[in-house]
DNA sequence: GTCTATAAGAAGATAGAC
DNA sequence: GTCTATCTTCTTATAGAC
């Protein structure tokens, strides 16, 4: 990884742990293994580093969204997948989402940074809401909607059903961000949540 | 209100908007209507102001918890209340909780401050989890448990049922903290959530 | 591109008069 | 208890040699 990228990476780590204001340019430089003034050959200011992180993150998420839409469309075309959606499949869906968000390193650091900085300006608040509230709800709503259409979940309000699926996942995620030692317990709760969700909305059970 | 208390109040407002590190002692003093050095007659450092806020908050929440336990115990003794728990009562319970947390000025500012500072040290992370995760879950679990015992909700797992009741409330709360303009929509969603919750867990429906 | 030296300014905190 | 003046330290950023 080149220096310019390593600066971004180390900065994100520090920002996610201490918040933008508590991280000094010298701290970032030290981690990269250079002196603070050298850093200004790569970025013109501390704020420029922060902005570059946001930009890169937007790029990554757009990429990901594109990939998921392709899968989503493929899945829609190949709808038979959903006619065989079992409780185990549903558990997999929830677990996969939860663990990816929780453990993917870039995701995790970025989410923590946004959590800390979200009230700093409206743009960051909107970004947080998009990434961790609206987008997951819309994506999962699409999937659950297809499962419902296949007759395996029964509801007259897909939006609320999706809220019932996702809100506990989000809730458990924020717990683990604060205290990783609760992860094991959270995973157990997650499974119980999804089994119960399936029982509540499942047609046959 | 005396100066010492007003310093706490204005500091909390500023900390909740900009975070501890972005608030300067001069900002707090200005709001109170004094100069920065005068502030040091009341608190020996900026950190001491922050600590005093945490301390006062702990005091307030303990007081509140005590009051709720008394009500809880009374309610348990007077269990007949729960035998007549209708959907409207359930809606009231959720709404009351949501709106109190959302609008109570001290609560709102304190929650936003803790959100910003939660990763700064473990003590603050634990406090956040206690106040906005574990305590509400345990309190609502107690109430819903009594409703279930009265036969109006049906479940073999009160904990997961309570998660299904509270997680969407928490989720909507964090949305409104970031963007108050979504409050009206959130309240509508809240009502739909609780009606659906009641349908899913209700014995007779 | 990296370094040392240093400027420029901010912010927390203290001294001492009133 | 509040003020003005000031100290001290920290932090971003630049200058200029290599």
Short mmCIF file of N, CA, C and O in Angstrom, two decimals, chain A residues 101-154:
data_model
loop_
_atom_site.label_atom_id
_atom_site.label_comp_id
_atom_site.label_asym_id
_atom_site.label_seq_id
_atom_site.Cartn_x
_atom_site.Cartn_y
_atom_site.Cartn_z
N UNK A 101 -21.34 -6.66 8.66
CA UNK A 101 -21.30 -5.29 9.21
C UNK A 101 -20.42 -5.21 10.44
O UNK A 101 -19.69 -4.24 10.64
N UNK A 102 -20.49 -6.23 11.28
CA UNK A 102 -19.75 -6.18 12.55
C UNK A 102 -18.25 -6.33 12.35
O UNK A 102 -17.45 -5.64 12.98
N UNK A 103 -17.86 -7.23 11.48
CA UNK A 103 -16.45 -7.61 11.42
C UNK A 103 -15.66 -7.02 10.26
O UNK A 103 -14.45 -6.90 10.34
N UNK A 104 -16.32 -6.71 9.16
CA UNK A 104 -15.57 -6.11 8.05
C UNK A 104 -14.85 -4.87 8.58
O UNK A 104 -15.46 -3.93 9.08
N UNK A 105 -13.54 -4.91 8.46
CA UNK A 105 -12.73 -3.94 9.16
C UNK A 105 -13.03 -2.51 8.73
O UNK A 105 -13.18 -1.61 9.56
N UNK A 106 -13.12 -2.30 7.43
CA UNK A 106 -13.36 -0.94 6.95
C UNK A 106 -14.72 -0.45 7.42
O UNK A 106 -14.86 0.66 7.94
N UNK A 107 -15.70 -1.32 7.27
CA UNK A 107 -17.05 -1.02 7.72
C UNK A 107 -17.12 -0.64 9.19
O UNK A 107 -17.75 0.35 9.57
N UNK A 108 -16.49 -1.45 9.98
CA UNK A 108 -16.56 -1.27 11.42
C UNK A 108 -15.95 0.07 11.84
O UNK A 108 -16.55 0.85 12.56
N UNK A 109 -14.74 0.34 11.33
CA UNK A 109 -14.10 1.60 11.68
C UNK A 109 -14.89 2.79 11.17
O UNK A 109 -15.05 3.80 11.84
N UNK A 110 -15.37 2.64 9.94
CA UNK A 110 -16.13 3.76 9.37
C UNK A 110 -17.41 4.03 10.14
O UNK A 110 -17.76 5.18 10.41
N UNK A 111 -18.10 2.97 10.54
CA UNK A 111 -19.35 3.14 11.27
C UNK A 111 -19.10 3.83 12.61
O UNK A 111 -19.84 4.72 13.02
N UNK A 112 -18.03 3.41 13.30
CA UNK A 112 -17.73 4.03 14.59
C UNK A 112 -17.37 5.51 14.41
O UNK A 112 -17.79 6.35 15.20
N UNK A 113 -16.61 5.81 13.37
CA UNK A 113 -16.26 7.21 13.12
C UNK A 113 -17.51 8.04 12.86
O UNK A 113 -17.67 9.12 13.43
N UNK A 114 -18.39 7.52 12.03
CA UNK A 114 -19.63 8.26 11.73
C UNK A 114 -20.50 8.40 12.97
O UNK A 114 -21.17 9.42 13.16
N UNK A 115 -20.49 7.39 13.81
CA UNK A 115 -21.28 7.45 15.05
C UNK A 115 -20.82 8.63 15.91
O UNK A 115 -21.62 9.39 16.43
N UNK A 116 -19.50 8.77 15.99
CA UNK A 116 -18.94 9.85 16.80
C UNK A 116 -19.17 11.23 16.18
O UNK A 116 -19.42 12.20 16.87
N UNK A 117 -19.08 11.29 14.84
CA UNK A 117 -19.10 12.59 14.17
C UNK A 117 -20.47 12.98 13.62
O UNK A 117 -20.61 14.04 13.00
N UNK A 118 -21.48 12.11 13.84
CA UNK A 118 -22.75 12.32 13.16
C UNK A 118 -23.45 13.65 13.46
O UNK A 118 -24.17 14.16 12.60
N UNK A 119 -23.23 14.21 14.63
CA UNK A 119 -23.93 15.46 14.96
C UNK A 119 -23.13 16.69 14.55
O UNK A 119 -23.56 17.82 14.78
N UNK A 120 -21.96 16.46 13.96
CA UNK A 120 -21.09 17.58 13.60
C UNK A 120 -21.66 18.41 12.46
O UNK A 120 -21.55 19.62 12.45
N UNK A 121 -22.21 17.75 11.48
CA UNK A 121 -22.98 18.48 10.46
C UNK A 121 -24.01 17.57 9.80
O UNK A 121 -23.94 16.35 9.89
N UNK A 122 -24.98 18.20 9.16
CA UNK A 122 -26.13 17.48 8.62
C UNK A 122 -25.73 16.45 7.57
O UNK A 122 -26.33 15.38 7.47
N UNK A 123 -24.70 16.76 6.79
CA UNK A 123 -24.25 15.85 5.75
C UNK A 123 -23.85 14.50 6.35
O UNK A 123 -24.19 13.45 5.83
N UNK A 124 -23.11 14.54 7.46
CA UNK A 124 -22.67 13.30 8.10
C UNK A 124 -23.86 12.56 8.71
O UNK A 124 -23.92 11.32 8.65
N UNK A 125 -24.79 13.31 9.30
CA UNK A 125 -25.98 12.69 9.86
C UNK A 125 -26.76 11.97 8.77
O UNK A 125 -27.19 10.82 8.94
N UNK A 126 -26.93 12.63 7.62
CA UNK A 126 -27.66 12.03 6.51
C UNK A 126 -26.94 10.79 5.99
O UNK A 126 -27.57 9.79 5.64
N UNK A 127 -25.62 10.86 5.95
CA UNK A 127 -24.85 9.71 5.48
C UNK A 127 -25.04 8.51 6.41
O UNK A 127 -25.25 7.38 5.96
N UNK A 128 -24.98 8.77 7.72
CA UNK A 128 -25.19 7.70 8.70
C UNK A 128 -26.57 7.06 8.47
O UNK A 128 -26.69 5.83 8.39
N UNK A 129 -27.58 7.89 8.39
CA UNK A 129 -28.94 7.38 8.23
C UNK A 129 -29.07 6.57 6.94
O UNK A 129 -29.69 5.50 6.93
N UNK A 130 -28.46 7.05 5.89
CA UNK A 130 -28.50 6.31 4.62
C UNK A 130 -27.84 4.94 4.75
O UNK A 130 -28.45 3.92 4.45
N UNK A 131 -26.61 4.93 5.27
CA UNK A 131 -25.83 3.69 5.27
C UNK A 131 -26.35 2.64 6.26
O UNK A 131 -26.30 1.44 5.98
N UNK A 132 -26.80 3.08 7.43
CA UNK A 132 -27.10 2.12 8.49
C UNK A 132 -28.58 2.04 8.83
O UNK A 132 -28.97 1.25 9.68
N UNK A 133 -29.40 2.87 8.18
CA UNK A 133 -30.83 2.82 8.45
C UNK A 133 -31.62 2.57 7.16
O UNK A 133 -32.22 1.52 6.99
N UNK A 134 -31.58 3.51 6.24
CA UNK A 134 -32.44 3.44 5.07
C UNK A 134 -32.01 2.37 4.07
O UNK A 134 -32.85 1.59 3.60
N UNK A 135 -30.73 2.33 3.73
CA UNK A 135 -30.28 1.36 2.74
C UNK A 135 -30.47 -0.09 3.18
O UNK A 135 -31.01 -0.90 2.41
N UNK A 136 -30.05 -0.46 4.41
CA UNK A 136 -30.28 -1.85 4.83
C UNK A 136 -31.76 -2.20 4.84
O UNK A 136 -32.15 -3.29 4.42
N UNK A 137 -32.60 -1.26 5.28
CA UNK A 137 -34.03 -1.53 5.33
C UNK A 137 -34.57 -1.75 3.93
O UNK A 137 -35.38 -2.67 3.70
N UNK A 138 -34.13 -0.96 3.00
CA UNK A 138 -34.65 -1.08 1.65
C UNK A 138 -34.15 -2.38 1.00
O UNK A 138 -34.91 -3.08 0.31
N UNK A 139 -32.89 -2.71 1.24
CA UNK A 139 -32.34 -3.94 0.67
C UNK A 139 -33.02 -5.18 1.25
O UNK A 139 -33.45 -6.09 0.53
N UNK A 140 -33.11 -5.21 2.57
CA UNK A 140 -33.74 -6.37 3.21
C UNK A 140 -35.23 -6.43 2.91
O UNK A 140 -35.82 -7.52 2.81
N UNK A 141 -35.84 -5.24 2.77
CA UNK A 141 -37.25 -5.19 2.41
C UNK A 141 -37.49 -5.86 1.07
O UNK A 141 -38.48 -6.57 0.87
N UNK A 142 -36.54 -5.63 0.14
CA UNK A 142 -36.63 -6.25 -1.18
C UNK A 142 -36.58 -7.77 -1.07
O UNK A 142 -37.42 -8.49 -1.63
N UNK A 143 -35.60 -8.26 -0.29
CA UNK A 143 -35.45 -9.71 -0.14
C UNK A 143 -36.66 -10.32 0.55
O UNK A 143 -37.24 -11.30 0.06
N UNK A 144 -37.04 -9.73 1.71
CA UNK A 144 -38.17 -10.30 2.45
C UNK A 144 -39.46 -10.20 1.63
O UNK A 144 -40.33 -11.08 1.72
N UNK A 145 -39.56 -9.14 0.84
CA UNK A 145 -40.73 -8.99 -0.02
C UNK A 145 -40.85 -10.16 -0.98
O UNK A 145 -41.95 -10.68 -1.23
N UNK A 146 -39.70 -10.59 -1.50
CA UNK A 146 -39.72 -11.72 -2.43
C UNK A 146 -40.06 -13.02 -1.72
O UNK A 146 -40.79 -13.87 -2.25
N UNK A 147 -39.55 -13.17 -0.50
CA UNK A 147 -39.89 -14.35 0.28
C UNK A 147 -41.39 -14.37 0.57
O UNK A 147 -42.05 -15.42 0.49
N UNK A 148 -41.93 -13.19 0.87
CA UNK A 148 -43.37 -13.10 1.16
C UNK A 148 -44.18 -13.45 -0.09
O UNK A 148 -45.19 -14.16 -0.01
N UNK A 149 -43.70 -12.93 -1.22
CA UNK A 149 -44.40 -13.21 -2.48
C UNK A 149 -44.40 -14.71 -2.80
O UNK A 149 -45.35 -15.22 -3.39
N UNK A 150 -43.32 -15.37 -2.38
CA UNK A 150 -43.24 -16.82 -2.60
C UNK A 150 -44.15 -17.57 -1.62
O UNK A 150 -44.26 -18.79 -1.68
N UNK A 151 -44.77 -16.82 -0.70
CA UNK A 151 -45.75 -17.41 0.20
C UNK A 151 -45.17 -17.97 1.48
O UNK A 151 -45.87 -18.65 2.23
N UNK A 152 -43.92 -17.65 1.76
CA UNK A 152 -43.28 -18.23 2.94
C UNK A 152 -43.33 -17.31 4.15
O UNK A 152 -43.05 -17.73 5.27
N UNK A 153 -43.65 -16.05 3.92
CA UNK A 153 -43.90 -15.14 5.03
C UNK A 153 -45.24 -14.47 4.75
O UNK A 153 -45.56 -14.17 3.60
N UNK A 154 -45.97 -14.23 5.81
CA UNK A 154 -47.31 -13.69 5.59
C UNK A 154 -47.44 -12.33 6.27
O UNK A 154 -47.28 -12.22 7.49
#
